[in-house]
Short mmCIF file of C-alpha atoms and ligand atoms in Angstrom, two decimals:
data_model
loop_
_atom_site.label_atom_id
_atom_site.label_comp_id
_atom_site.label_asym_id
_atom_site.label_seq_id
_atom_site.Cartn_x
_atom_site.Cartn_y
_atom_site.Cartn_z
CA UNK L 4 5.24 20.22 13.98
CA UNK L 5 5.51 16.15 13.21
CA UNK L 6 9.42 16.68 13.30
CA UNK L 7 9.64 13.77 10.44
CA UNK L 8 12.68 14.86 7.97
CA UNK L 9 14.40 11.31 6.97
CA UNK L 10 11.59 8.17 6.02
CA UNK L 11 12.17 4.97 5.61
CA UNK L 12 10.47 3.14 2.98
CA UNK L 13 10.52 -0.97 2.83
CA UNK L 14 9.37 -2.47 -0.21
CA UNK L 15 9.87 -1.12 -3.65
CA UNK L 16 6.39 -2.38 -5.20
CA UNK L 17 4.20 0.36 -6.85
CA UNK L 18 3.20 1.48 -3.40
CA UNK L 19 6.93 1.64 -2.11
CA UNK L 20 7.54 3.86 -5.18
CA UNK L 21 4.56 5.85 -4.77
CA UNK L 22 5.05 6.72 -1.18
CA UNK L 23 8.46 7.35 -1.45
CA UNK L 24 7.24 9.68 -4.78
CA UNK L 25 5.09 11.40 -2.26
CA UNK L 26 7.95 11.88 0.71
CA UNK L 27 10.55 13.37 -1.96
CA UNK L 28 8.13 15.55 -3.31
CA UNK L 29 7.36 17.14 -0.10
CA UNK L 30 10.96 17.88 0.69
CA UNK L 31 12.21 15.02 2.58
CA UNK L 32 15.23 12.66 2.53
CA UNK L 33 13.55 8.77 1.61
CA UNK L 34 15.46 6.13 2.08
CA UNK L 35 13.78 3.04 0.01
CA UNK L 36 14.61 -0.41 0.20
CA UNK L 37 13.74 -3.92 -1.07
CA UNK L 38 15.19 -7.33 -0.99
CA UNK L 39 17.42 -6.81 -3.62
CA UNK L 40 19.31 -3.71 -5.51
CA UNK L 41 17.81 -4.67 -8.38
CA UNK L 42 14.54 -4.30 -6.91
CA UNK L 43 15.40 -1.21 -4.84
CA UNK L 44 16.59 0.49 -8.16
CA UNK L 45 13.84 -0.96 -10.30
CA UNK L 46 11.22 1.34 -7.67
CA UNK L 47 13.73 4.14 -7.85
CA UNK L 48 13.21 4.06 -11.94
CA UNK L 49 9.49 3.49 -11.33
CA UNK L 50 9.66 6.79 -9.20
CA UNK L 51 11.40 8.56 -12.23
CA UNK L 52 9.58 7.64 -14.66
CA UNK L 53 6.00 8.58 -12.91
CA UNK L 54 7.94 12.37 -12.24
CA UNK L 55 8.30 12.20 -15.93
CA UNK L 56 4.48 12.04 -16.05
CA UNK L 57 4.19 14.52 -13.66
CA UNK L 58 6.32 16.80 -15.36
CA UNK L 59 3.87 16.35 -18.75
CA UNK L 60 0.97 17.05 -17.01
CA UNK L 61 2.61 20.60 -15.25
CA UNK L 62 2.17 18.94 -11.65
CA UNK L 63 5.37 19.87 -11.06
CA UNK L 64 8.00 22.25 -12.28
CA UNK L 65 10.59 21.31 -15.16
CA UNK L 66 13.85 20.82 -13.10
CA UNK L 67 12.39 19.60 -10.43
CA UNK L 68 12.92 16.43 -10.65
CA UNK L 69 16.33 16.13 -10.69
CA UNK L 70 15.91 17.78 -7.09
CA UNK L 71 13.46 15.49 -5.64
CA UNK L 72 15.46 12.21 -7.51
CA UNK L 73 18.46 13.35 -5.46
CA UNK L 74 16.40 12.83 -1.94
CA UNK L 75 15.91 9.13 -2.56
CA UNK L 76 18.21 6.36 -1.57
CA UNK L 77 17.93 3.32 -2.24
CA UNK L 78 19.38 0.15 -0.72
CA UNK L 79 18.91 -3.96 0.41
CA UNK L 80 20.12 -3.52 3.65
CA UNK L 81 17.46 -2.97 5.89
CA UNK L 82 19.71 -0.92 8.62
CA UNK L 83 20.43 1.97 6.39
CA UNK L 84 17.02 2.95 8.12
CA UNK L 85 18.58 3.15 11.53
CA UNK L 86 18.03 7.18 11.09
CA UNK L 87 14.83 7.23 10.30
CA UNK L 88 12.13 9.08 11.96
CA UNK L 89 9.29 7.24 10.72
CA UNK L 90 9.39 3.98 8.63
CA UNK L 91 6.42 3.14 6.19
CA UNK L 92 6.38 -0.74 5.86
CA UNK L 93 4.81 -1.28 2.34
CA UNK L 94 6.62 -5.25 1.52
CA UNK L 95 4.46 -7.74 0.30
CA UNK L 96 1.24 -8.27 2.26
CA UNK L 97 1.86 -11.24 4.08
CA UNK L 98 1.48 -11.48 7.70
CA UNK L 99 4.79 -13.59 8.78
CA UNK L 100 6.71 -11.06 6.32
CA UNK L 101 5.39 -8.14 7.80
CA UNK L 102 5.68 -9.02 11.73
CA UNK L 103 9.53 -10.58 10.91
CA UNK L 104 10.04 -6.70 9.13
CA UNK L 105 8.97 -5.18 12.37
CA UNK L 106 10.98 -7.19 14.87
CA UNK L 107 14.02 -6.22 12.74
CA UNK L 108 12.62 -2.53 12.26
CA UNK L 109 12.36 -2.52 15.87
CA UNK L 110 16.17 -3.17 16.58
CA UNK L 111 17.13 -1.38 13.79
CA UNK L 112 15.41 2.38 14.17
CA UNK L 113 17.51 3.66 16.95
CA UNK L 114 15.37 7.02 18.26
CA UNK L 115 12.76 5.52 20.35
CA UNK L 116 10.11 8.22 19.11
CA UNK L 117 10.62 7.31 15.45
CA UNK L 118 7.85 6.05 14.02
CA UNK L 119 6.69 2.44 12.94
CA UNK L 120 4.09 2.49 10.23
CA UNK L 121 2.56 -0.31 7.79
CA UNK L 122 0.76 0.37 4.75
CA UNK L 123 -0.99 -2.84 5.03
CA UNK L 124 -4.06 -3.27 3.28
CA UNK L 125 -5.90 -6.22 5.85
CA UNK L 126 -3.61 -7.30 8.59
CA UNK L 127 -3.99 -5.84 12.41
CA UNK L 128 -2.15 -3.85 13.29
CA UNK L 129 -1.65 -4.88 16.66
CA UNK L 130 -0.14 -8.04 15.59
CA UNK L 131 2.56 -6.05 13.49
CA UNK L 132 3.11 -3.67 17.33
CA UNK L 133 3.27 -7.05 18.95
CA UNK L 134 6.47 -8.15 17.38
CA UNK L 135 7.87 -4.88 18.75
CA UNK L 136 8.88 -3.35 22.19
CA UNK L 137 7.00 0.08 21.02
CA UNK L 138 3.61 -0.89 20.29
CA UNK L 139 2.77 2.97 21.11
CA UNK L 140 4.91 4.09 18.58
CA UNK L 141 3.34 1.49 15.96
CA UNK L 142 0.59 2.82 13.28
CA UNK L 143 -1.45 1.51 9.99
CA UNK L 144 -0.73 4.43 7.34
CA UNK L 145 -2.49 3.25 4.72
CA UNK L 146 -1.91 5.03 1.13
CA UNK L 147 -4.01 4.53 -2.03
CA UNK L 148 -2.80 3.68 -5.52
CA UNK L 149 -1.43 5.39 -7.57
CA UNK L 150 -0.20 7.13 -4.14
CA UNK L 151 0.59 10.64 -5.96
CA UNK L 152 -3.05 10.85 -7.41
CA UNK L 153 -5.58 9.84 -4.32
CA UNK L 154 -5.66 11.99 -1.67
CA UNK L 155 -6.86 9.72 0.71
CA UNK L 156 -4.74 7.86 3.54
CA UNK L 157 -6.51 5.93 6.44
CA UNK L 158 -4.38 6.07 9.59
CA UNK L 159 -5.04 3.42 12.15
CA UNK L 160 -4.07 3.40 15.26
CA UNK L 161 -4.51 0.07 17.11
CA UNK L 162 -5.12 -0.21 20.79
CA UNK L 163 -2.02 0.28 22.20
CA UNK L 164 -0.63 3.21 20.31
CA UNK L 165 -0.32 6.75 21.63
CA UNK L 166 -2.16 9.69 20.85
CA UNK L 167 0.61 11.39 20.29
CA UNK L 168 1.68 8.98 17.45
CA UNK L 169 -1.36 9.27 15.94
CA UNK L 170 -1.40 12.88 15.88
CA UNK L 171 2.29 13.30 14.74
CA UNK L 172 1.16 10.99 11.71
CA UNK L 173 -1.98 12.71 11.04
CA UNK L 174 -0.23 16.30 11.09
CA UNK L 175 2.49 14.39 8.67
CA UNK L 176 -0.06 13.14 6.38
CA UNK L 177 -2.28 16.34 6.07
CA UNK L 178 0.35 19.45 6.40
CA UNK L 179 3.31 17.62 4.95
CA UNK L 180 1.80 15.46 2.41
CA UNK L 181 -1.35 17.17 1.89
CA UNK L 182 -3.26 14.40 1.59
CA UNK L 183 -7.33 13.94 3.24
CA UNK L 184 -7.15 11.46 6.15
CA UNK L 185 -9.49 9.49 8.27
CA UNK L 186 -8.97 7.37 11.19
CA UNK L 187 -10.11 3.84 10.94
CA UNK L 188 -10.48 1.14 13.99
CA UNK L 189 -7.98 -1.38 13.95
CA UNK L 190 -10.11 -4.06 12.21
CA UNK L 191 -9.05 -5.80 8.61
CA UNK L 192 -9.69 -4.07 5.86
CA UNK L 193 -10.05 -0.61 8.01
CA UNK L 194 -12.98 1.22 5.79
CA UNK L 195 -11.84 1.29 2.59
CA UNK L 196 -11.04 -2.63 1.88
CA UNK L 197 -14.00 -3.84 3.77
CA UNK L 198 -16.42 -1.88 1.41
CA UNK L 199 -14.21 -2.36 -2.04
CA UNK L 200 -13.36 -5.88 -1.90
CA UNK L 201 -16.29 -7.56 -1.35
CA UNK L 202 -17.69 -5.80 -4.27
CA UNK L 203 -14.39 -7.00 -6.69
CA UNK L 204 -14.68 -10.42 -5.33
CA UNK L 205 -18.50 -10.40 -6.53
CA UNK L 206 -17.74 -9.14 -9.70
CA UNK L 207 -14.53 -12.02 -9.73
CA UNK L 208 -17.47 -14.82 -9.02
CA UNK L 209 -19.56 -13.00 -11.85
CA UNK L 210 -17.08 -13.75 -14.70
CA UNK L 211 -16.27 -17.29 -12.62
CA UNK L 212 -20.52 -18.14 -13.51
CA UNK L 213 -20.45 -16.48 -17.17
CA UNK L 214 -23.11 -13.94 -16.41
CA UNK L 215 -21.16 -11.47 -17.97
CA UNK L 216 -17.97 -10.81 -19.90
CA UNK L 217 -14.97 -8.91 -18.30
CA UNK L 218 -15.30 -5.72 -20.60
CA UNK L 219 -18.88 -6.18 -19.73
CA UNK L 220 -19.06 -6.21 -16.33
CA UNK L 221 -16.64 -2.99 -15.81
CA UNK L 222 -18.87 -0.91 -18.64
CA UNK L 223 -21.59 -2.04 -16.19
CA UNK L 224 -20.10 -0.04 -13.27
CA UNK L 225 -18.68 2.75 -15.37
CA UNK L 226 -21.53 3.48 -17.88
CA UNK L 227 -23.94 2.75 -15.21
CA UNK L 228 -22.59 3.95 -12.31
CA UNK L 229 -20.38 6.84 -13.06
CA UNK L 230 -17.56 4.66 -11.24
CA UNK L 231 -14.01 5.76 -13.24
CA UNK L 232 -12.85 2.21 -13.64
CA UNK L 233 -14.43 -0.66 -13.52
CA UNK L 234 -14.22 -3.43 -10.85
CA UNK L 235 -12.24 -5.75 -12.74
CA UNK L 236 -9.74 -3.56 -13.95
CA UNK L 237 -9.44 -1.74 -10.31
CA UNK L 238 -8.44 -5.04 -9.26
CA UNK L 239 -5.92 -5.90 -11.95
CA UNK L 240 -4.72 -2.32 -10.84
CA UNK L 241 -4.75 -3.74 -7.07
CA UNK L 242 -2.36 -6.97 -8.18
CA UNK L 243 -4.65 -10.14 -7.97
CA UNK L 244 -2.52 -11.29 -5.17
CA UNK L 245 -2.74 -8.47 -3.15
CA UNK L 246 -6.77 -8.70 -3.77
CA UNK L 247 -6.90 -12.34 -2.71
CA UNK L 248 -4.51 -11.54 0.21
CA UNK L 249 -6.72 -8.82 1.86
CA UNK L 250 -9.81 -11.20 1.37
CA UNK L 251 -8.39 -13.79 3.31
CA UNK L 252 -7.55 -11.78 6.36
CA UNK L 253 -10.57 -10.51 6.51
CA UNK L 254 -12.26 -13.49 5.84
CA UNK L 255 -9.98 -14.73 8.29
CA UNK L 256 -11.39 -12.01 10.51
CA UNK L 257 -15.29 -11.85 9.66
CA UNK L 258 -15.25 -15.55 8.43
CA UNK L 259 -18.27 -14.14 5.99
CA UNK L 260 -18.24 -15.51 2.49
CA UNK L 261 -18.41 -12.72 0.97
CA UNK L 262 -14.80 -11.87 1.84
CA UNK L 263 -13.44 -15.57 0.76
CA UNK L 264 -11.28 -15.47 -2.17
CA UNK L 265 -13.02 -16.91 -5.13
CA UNK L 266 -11.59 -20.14 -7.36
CA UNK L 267 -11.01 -18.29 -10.55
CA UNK L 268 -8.93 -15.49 -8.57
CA UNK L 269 -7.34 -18.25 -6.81
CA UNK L 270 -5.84 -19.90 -9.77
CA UNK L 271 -5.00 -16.92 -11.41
CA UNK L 272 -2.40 -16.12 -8.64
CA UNK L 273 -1.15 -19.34 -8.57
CA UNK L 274 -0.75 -18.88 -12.35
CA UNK L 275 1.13 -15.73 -11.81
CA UNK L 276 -1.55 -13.96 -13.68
CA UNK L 277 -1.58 -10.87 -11.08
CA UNK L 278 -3.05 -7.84 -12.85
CA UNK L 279 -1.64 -4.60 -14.58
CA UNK L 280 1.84 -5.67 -12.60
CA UNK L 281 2.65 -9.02 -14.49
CA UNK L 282 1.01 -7.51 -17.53
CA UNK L 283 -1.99 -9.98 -17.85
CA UNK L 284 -5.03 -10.46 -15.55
CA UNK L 285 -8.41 -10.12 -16.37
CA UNK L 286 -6.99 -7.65 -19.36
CA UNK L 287 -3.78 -7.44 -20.61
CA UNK L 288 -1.42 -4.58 -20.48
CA UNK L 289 1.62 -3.58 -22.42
CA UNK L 290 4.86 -3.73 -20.74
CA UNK L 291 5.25 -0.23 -18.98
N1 NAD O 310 -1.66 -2.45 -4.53
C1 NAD O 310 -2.51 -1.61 -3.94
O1 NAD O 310 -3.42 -1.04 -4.56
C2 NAD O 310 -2.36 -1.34 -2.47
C3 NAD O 310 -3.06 -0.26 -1.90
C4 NAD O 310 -2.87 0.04 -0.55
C5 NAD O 310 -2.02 -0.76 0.21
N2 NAD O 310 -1.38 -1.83 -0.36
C6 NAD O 310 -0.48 -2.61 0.48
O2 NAD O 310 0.85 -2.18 0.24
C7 NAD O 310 1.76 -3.29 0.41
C8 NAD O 310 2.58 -3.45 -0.86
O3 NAD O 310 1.71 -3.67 -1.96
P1 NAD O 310 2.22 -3.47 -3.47
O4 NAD O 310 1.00 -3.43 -4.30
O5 NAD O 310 3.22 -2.37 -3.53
O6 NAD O 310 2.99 -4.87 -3.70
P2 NAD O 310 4.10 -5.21 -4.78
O7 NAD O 310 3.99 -6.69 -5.01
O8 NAD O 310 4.04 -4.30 -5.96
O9 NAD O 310 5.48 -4.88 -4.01
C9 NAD O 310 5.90 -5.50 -2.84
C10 NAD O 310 7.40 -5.27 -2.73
O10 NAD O 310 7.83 -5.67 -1.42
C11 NAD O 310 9.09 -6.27 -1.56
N3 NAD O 310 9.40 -7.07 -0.38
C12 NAD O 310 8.89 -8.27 -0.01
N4 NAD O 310 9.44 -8.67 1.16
C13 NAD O 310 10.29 -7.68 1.54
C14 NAD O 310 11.15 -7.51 2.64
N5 NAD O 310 11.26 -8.44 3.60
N6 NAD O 310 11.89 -6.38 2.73
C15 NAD O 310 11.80 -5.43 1.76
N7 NAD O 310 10.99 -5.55 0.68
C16 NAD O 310 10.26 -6.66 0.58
C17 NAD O 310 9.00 -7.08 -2.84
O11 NAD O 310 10.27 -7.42 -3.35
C18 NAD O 310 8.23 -6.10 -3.73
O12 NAD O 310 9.10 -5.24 -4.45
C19 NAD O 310 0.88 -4.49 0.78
O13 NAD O 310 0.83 -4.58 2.17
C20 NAD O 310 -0.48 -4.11 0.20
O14 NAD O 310 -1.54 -4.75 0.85
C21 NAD O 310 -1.51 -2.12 -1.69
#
């Protein structure tokens, strides 16, 4: 039994909203919170609206989403999760963010056997256990987008948490959520990332040169491949940001240059041009 009734769920982006989609759903009480209302109730709506989808496509009943709306609270104020028994981290992946989020986590979570998670795409997490007194009770729990489609999650412990954290995580990931997991080393980018974004950063350098055009390039990899989205588009799916923040950590970590951010994507960030999220990356998208 993982024992895990109440989560905690820090950041309200689409992962924040997806795994706190994914809690409800299975029965539990989410608590979900961002730096602002607004932004707490903006994932809350995000969460509705993608129930509404849900509800169209007969994944789950009519009615029940009234139910699993009514398990989710929302909030700014980070010590509202002082009940939780495990707290996904899913903020903004930035390291100094993230390791300030646990320290407070840390004083905030009051059972000692609650559990710390991130769903950080690239950073160690070691570093995130270092900036708490429970490194054992620390864990990567890392979710795939949209979070209530893939059935993946990579859990990853790091060297100083417990086997019984792990387990407790892994039972809560495959009997609660009923999601496929695998356990990754703690090294950036776990498996996933350090496969995927050395291939989106190629085909980033590919439009950079001209070889090909955008639409191009992803009809490459789904005509000629079989993949269902092109690399392009997955990465405008991503956010651009998040994409050049997991290549720098684990360029930061490999210091290979394949993993190093490319100009184009650079500027586009700094442009705000971040993908399906901003509505304009290397396609544009209608507001949502
Ligand atoms: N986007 C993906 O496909 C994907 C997949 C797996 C994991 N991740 C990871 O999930 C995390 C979130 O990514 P996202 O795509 O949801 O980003 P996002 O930009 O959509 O959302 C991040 C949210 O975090 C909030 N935030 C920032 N600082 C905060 C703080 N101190 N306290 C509370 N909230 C805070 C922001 O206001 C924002 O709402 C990152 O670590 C990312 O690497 C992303």
């Amino acid at each position: 039994m993982t024992s895990i009734k109440h989560v905690g769920v820090v950041g309200a982006g689409q992962m924040g909203r997806g795994i706190t989609e994914v809690c409800a759903r299975a029965g539990l009480h989410v608590t979900l919170c961002d730096v602002t209302e607004d932004r707490a109730r903006a994932g809350l709506a995000g969460v509705a609206d993608s129930l509404l989808k849900a509800e169209k496509r007969g994944t789950i009943a009519p009615g029940d989403r009234a139910h699993v709306l009514a398990g989710i609270s929302v909030t700014a104020d980070l010590s509202r999760l002082a009940g939780a028994d495990l707290v996904v981290e899913a903020a903004v992946e930035n390291e100094q963010a993230k390791t300030a989020l646990f320290r407070q986590l840390d004083e905030i979570v009051t059972d000692p056997a609650a559990i710390l998670a991130s769903n950080t795409s690239s950073i160690p997490i070691a570093r995130l256990a270092a900036a708490t007194g429970r490194p054992e009770a620390v864990v990567g729990l890392h979710f795939f987008n949209p979070v209530p489609l893939m059935p993946l999650i990579e859990v990853i412990p790091s060297l100083q948490t417990s086997k019984a954290t792990e387990q407790r995580v892994r039972a809560f990931a495959g009997e609660v959520l009923g999601k496929k997991t695998i356990v990754t080393q703690d090294r950036a980018g776990f498996v996933v990332n350090s496969l995927l974004i050395p291939y989106l950063l190629a085909a980033v350098r590919m439009v950079s040169s001209g070889t090909a055009t955008a639409e191009d390039i992803d009809t490459g990899m789904t005509a000629g491949c079989a993949h269902p989205m092109g690399p392009l588009r997955l990465a405008d799916l991503i956010g651009l940001d998040t994409v050049a923040a997991i290549g720098e950590a684990l360029y930061e970590e490999y210091r290979e240059p394949l993993y190093a951010p490319p100009p184009l994507l650079r500027r586009m960030v700094e442009s705000g041009l971040l993908g399906r999220k901003s509505g304009q990356g290397f396609f544009s998208y209608q507001a949502a």
